[in-house]
Amino acid sequence: MFRPDLRGKPVVVLSNNDGFIVSRTREAKALGIPDLAAYFQVEDLLRKHDVAVFSSNYPLYGDLSARVMTTLKSFSPNVEVYSIDEMFLDLDGIRTDLSTIGHDIKDTLWSHIRIPVGVGIAPTKVLSKLANRAAKAIPKANGVCVLDSPFKQQWLMQRMPVIKVWGIAKRLAIRLEAMNIKTAWDLANANPKIVRRCTSVCVERIIQELNGIPCLELEDEPGAKKQIYCTRSFEHKTTDLQPILNAISLYAARAAEKLRQQSHLVRTIHVFLHTSPFAPGYFDKAITVQLPYPTDDTRIITQQAKSAIAALYQPGHLFVKAGIGLIELLDKKFHQHDFWQQPQSAGNNSLMQVVDRINQRHGKGKIFLAAQGMSTPWAMRQCHRSPEYTTKWTDIPCVSA
């Protein structure tokens, strides 16, 4: 979008801490660069072919995703934001030719945002996912695939391995292949009751969806998370306790913020600390901590997380990663307090609301606990990070006319 000079050239994007390749353009795939390869293992290959390498840039990706989703909502009032780069639209009742709508969606997103997309249209969510794969894989589709007839659906399913079906992971695909179910067409023609006995009700629903029977409705609002984890690898390995305490304080604050966003309280947290599994003397320890009472207060969660990390820490090890998980969540709206247990005070609730409003208005992390420290020597390594073109004033492109 902001580097048109890279269009048609090999590009890869790295995971947290510049560890692995998590996204590749078609040109990068053609060079034989494997998916999820460790960056250091293919660095010479990338340099040899002059591949553009970028670190993760979540603020930029999130903002562009929001722009795409907002634009898509103009095509249908009933939508489901499935992930950062996927959305389902309900086109039921629209009388315009579906192929025309698909190309209109694709062309509008390119014109308004310069984001290329694939559009798959079909009677069910599972079939639409298959159509989307075809839209991107078949050159003649030109980015749009409409499965509006049984013949088209059968033609595609006969050529689609069962592991490519939405909801069928690698282990499940192996079990299905043992039942002589190797393609999406085989799965569509399998007896759903028999398959359910050997797998689950989810696979039965997938079979129904492959046969054009909707079983998966659009979800207007994503469900609340049942667990919230925040974990990162450090840029530099450390043997000192203080940087680890600073890091776990930041992770606890971010997890608590996500907890308040979904209006939940946490009763139990899970904290872990480990060294590199590839280094000798591997150290990996974790602890589960019961909080004094269900809370969403960053200060209490941070205090308990720091105590847990201090208990896990052992000098002499080169630690590479720490994290916290909020694992026993309670809906704040329906939570019934214990008569004998002190609940979170109204003052704590008000304070957390003020902190969240300040950070929402003036930017993430504008106000934070001193326990996080003023510097971040343990922060993620992002040596190839692109500018935040749309979310940071200093990175906004300047145009001279």
PDB file of N, CA and C in Angstrom, residues 146-182:
ATOM      1  N   VAL A 146     -17.492 -17.802  -7.346  1.00  0.00           N
ATOM      2  CA  VAL A 146     -18.882 -17.938  -6.919  1.00  0.00           C
ATOM      3  C   VAL A 146     -19.323 -19.380  -7.137  1.00  0.00           C
ATOM      4  N   LEU A 147     -19.654 -20.061  -6.043  1.00  0.00           N
ATOM      5  CA  LEU A 147     -20.148 -21.441  -6.132  1.00  0.00           C
ATOM      6  C   LEU A 147     -21.672 -21.410  -6.061  1.00  0.00           C
ATOM      7  N   ASP A 148     -22.289 -21.077  -7.173  1.00  0.00           N
ATOM      8  CA  ASP A 148     -23.737 -20.898  -7.191  1.00  0.00           C
ATOM      9  C   ASP A 148     -24.480 -22.054  -7.840  1.00  0.00           C
ATOM     10  N   SER A 149     -23.780 -23.181  -8.041  1.00  0.00           N
ATOM     11  CA  SER A 149     -24.458 -24.348  -8.612  1.00  0.00           C
ATOM     12  C   SER A 149     -23.815 -25.612  -8.065  1.00  0.00           C
ATOM     13  N   PRO A 150     -24.583 -26.727  -7.982  1.00  0.00           N
ATOM     14  CA  PRO A 150     -24.007 -28.000  -7.501  1.00  0.00           C
ATOM     15  C   PRO A 150     -22.828 -28.469  -8.334  1.00  0.00           C
ATOM     16  N   PHE A 151     -22.864 -28.214  -9.645  1.00  0.00           N
ATOM     17  CA  PHE A 151     -21.768 -28.649 -10.513  1.00  0.00           C
ATOM     18  C   PHE A 151     -20.454 -27.971 -10.121  1.00  0.00           C
ATOM     19  N   LYS A 152     -20.505 -26.651  -9.896  1.00  0.00           N
ATOM     20  CA  LYS A 152     -19.289 -25.920  -9.507  1.00  0.00           C
ATOM     21  C   LYS A 152     -18.776 -26.399  -8.155  1.00  0.00           C
ATOM     22  N   GLN A 153     -19.694 -26.620  -7.226  1.00  0.00           N
ATOM     23  CA  GLN A 153     -19.300 -27.071  -5.895  1.00  0.00           C
ATOM     24  C   GLN A 153     -18.628 -28.440  -5.968  1.00  0.00           C
ATOM     25  N   GLN A 154     -19.221 -29.344  -6.751  1.00  0.00           N
ATOM     26  CA  GLN A 154     -18.648 -30.678  -6.884  1.00  0.00           C
ATOM     27  C   GLN A 154     -17.275 -30.614  -7.548  1.00  0.00           C
ATOM     28  N   TRP A 155     -17.138 -29.826  -8.610  1.00  0.00           N
ATOM     29  CA  TRP A 155     -15.873 -29.712  -9.343  1.00  0.00           C
ATOM     30  C   TRP A 155     -14.756 -29.264  -8.408  1.00  0.00           C
ATOM     31  N   LEU A 156     -15.052 -28.271  -7.556  1.00  0.00           N
ATOM     32  CA  LEU A 156     -14.029 -27.743  -6.657  1.00  0.00           C
ATOM     33  C   LEU A 156     -13.719 -28.720  -5.530  1.00  0.00           C
ATOM     34  N   MET A 157     -14.750 -29.306  -4.931  1.00  0.00           N
ATOM     35  CA  MET A 157     -14.532 -30.213  -3.805  1.00  0.00           C
ATOM     36  C   MET A 157     -13.753 -31.459  -4.211  1.00  0.00           C
ATOM     37  N   GLN A 158     -13.942 -31.925  -5.450  1.00  0.00           N
ATOM     38  CA  GLN A 158     -13.208 -33.101  -5.914  1.00  0.00           C
ATOM     39  C   GLN A 158     -11.706 -32.823  -6.041  1.00  0.00           C
ATOM     40  N   ARG A 159     -11.348 -31.574  -6.164  1.00  0.00           N
ATOM     41  CA  ARG A 159      -9.942 -31.192  -6.338  1.00  0.00           C
ATOM     42  C   ARG A 159      -9.329 -30.586  -5.081  1.00  0.00           C
ATOM     43  N   MET A 160     -10.093 -30.525  -4.000  1.00  0.00           N
ATOM     44  CA  MET A 160      -9.631 -29.879  -2.768  1.00  0.00           C
ATOM     45  C   MET A 160      -9.320 -30.943  -1.720  1.00  0.00           C
ATOM     46  N   PRO A 161      -8.049 -31.058  -1.281  1.00  0.00           N
ATOM     47  CA  PRO A 161      -7.717 -32.024  -0.213  1.00  0.00           C
ATOM     48  C   PRO A 161      -8.526 -31.733   1.040  1.00  0.00           C
ATOM     49  N   VAL A 162      -8.850 -32.747   1.797  1.00  0.00           N
ATOM     50  CA  VAL A 162      -9.710 -32.578   2.965  1.00  0.00           C
ATOM     51  C   VAL A 162      -9.080 -31.652   4.000  1.00  0.00           C
ATOM     52  N   ILE A 163      -7.743 -31.612   4.037  1.00  0.00           N
ATOM     53  CA  ILE A 163      -7.071 -30.750   5.021  1.00  0.00           C
ATOM     54  C   ILE A 163      -7.277 -29.274   4.696  1.00  0.00           C
ATOM     55  N   LYS A 164      -7.697 -28.956   3.467  1.00  0.00           N
ATOM     56  CA  LYS A 164      -7.943 -27.566   3.081  1.00  0.00           C
ATOM     57  C   LYS A 164      -9.344 -27.101   3.465  1.00  0.00           C
ATOM     58  N   VAL A 165     -10.158 -28.006   3.987  1.00  0.00           N
ATOM     59  CA  VAL A 165     -11.514 -27.635   4.398  1.00  0.00           C
ATOM     60  C   VAL A 165     -11.440 -26.887   5.721  1.00  0.00           C
ATOM     61  N   TRP A 166     -12.174 -25.816   5.826  1.00  0.00           N
ATOM     62  CA  TRP A 166     -12.197 -24.991   7.034  1.00  0.00           C
ATOM     63  C   TRP A 166     -12.634 -25.837   8.231  1.00  0.00           C
ATOM     64  N   GLY A 167     -11.813 -25.879   9.270  1.00  0.00           N
ATOM     65  CA  GLY A 167     -12.138 -26.639  10.470  1.00  0.00           C
ATOM     66  C   GLY A 167     -11.489 -28.009  10.533  1.00  0.00           C
ATOM     67  N   ILE A 168     -10.811 -28.419   9.458  1.00  0.00           N
ATOM     68  CA  ILE A 168     -10.131 -29.718   9.436  1.00  0.00           C
ATOM     69  C   ILE A 168      -8.631 -29.483   9.589  1.00  0.00           C
ATOM     70  N   ALA A 169      -8.110 -29.747  10.780  1.00  0.00           N
ATOM     71  CA  ALA A 169      -6.682 -29.575  11.043  1.00  0.00           C
ATOM     72  C   ALA A 169      -5.913 -30.836  10.644  1.00  0.00           C
ATOM     73  N   LYS A 170      -4.595 -30.789  10.828  1.00  0.00           N
ATOM     74  CA  LYS A 170      -3.727 -31.862  10.333  1.00  0.00           C
ATOM     75  C   LYS A 170      -4.063 -33.211  10.968  1.00  0.00           C
ATOM     76  N   ARG A 171      -4.191 -33.250  12.298  1.00  0.00           N
ATOM     77  CA  ARG A 171      -4.457 -34.517  12.971  1.00  0.00           C
ATOM     78  C   ARG A 171      -5.820 -35.078  12.578  1.00  0.00           C
ATOM     79  N   LEU A 172      -6.803 -34.195  12.479  1.00  0.00           N
ATOM     80  CA  LEU A 172      -8.132 -34.640  12.082  1.00  0.00           C
ATOM     81  C   LEU A 172      -8.123 -35.152  10.649  1.00  0.00           C
ATOM     82  N   ALA A 173      -7.347 -34.490   9.786  1.00  0.00           N
ATOM     83  CA  ALA A 173      -7.257 -34.930   8.389  1.00  0.00           C
ATOM     84  C   ALA A 173      -6.670 -36.336   8.300  1.00  0.00           C
ATOM     85  N   ILE A 174      -5.697 -36.651   9.148  1.00  0.00           N
ATOM     86  CA  ILE A 174      -5.099 -37.991   9.166  1.00  0.00           C
ATOM     87  C   ILE A 174      -6.144 -39.031   9.566  1.00  0.00           C
ATOM     88  N   ARG A 175      -6.963 -38.701  10.566  1.00  0.00           N
ATOM     89  CA  ARG A 175      -8.014 -39.623  10.995  1.00  0.00           C
ATOM     90  C   ARG A 175      -9.044 -39.833   9.896  1.00  0.00           C
ATOM     91  N   LEU A 176      -9.384 -38.765   9.188  1.00  0.00           N
ATOM     92  CA  LEU A 176     -10.359 -38.883   8.100  1.00  0.00           C
ATOM     93  C   LEU A 176      -9.795 -39.688   6.928  1.00  0.00           C
ATOM     94  N   GLU A 177      -8.508 -39.483   6.630  1.00  0.00           N
ATOM     95  CA  GLU A 177      -7.892 -40.232   5.539  1.00  0.00           C
ATOM     96  C   GLU A 177      -7.855 -41.730   5.855  1.00  0.00           C
ATOM     97  N   ALA A 178      -7.754 -42.059   7.158  1.00  0.00           N
ATOM     98  CA  ALA A 178      -7.813 -43.472   7.557  1.00  0.00           C
ATOM     99  C   ALA A 178      -9.188 -44.068   7.278  1.00  0.00           C
ATOM    100  N   MET A 179     -10.199 -43.185   7.176  1.00  0.00           N
ATOM    101  CA  MET A 179     -11.553 -43.623   6.834  1.00  0.00           C
ATOM    102  C   MET A 179     -11.808 -43.491   5.330  1.00  0.00           C
ATOM    103  N   ASN A 180     -10.707 -43.320   4.559  1.00  0.00           N
ATOM    104  CA  ASN A 180     -10.769 -43.175   3.099  1.00  0.00           C
ATOM    105  C   ASN A 180     -11.469 -41.877   2.690  1.00  0.00           C
ATOM    106  N   ILE A 181     -11.367 -40.867   3.508  1.00  0.00           N
ATOM    107  CA  ILE A 181     -11.893 -39.541   3.184  1.00  0.00           C
ATOM    108  C   ILE A 181     -10.689 -38.650   2.894  1.00  0.00           C
ATOM    109  N   LYS A 182     -10.402 -38.439   1.614  1.00  0.00           N
ATOM    110  CA  LYS A 182      -9.185 -37.729   1.222  1.00  0.00           C
ATOM    111  C   LYS A 182      -9.445 -36.355   0.625  1.00  0.00           C
TER     112      LYS A 182
END
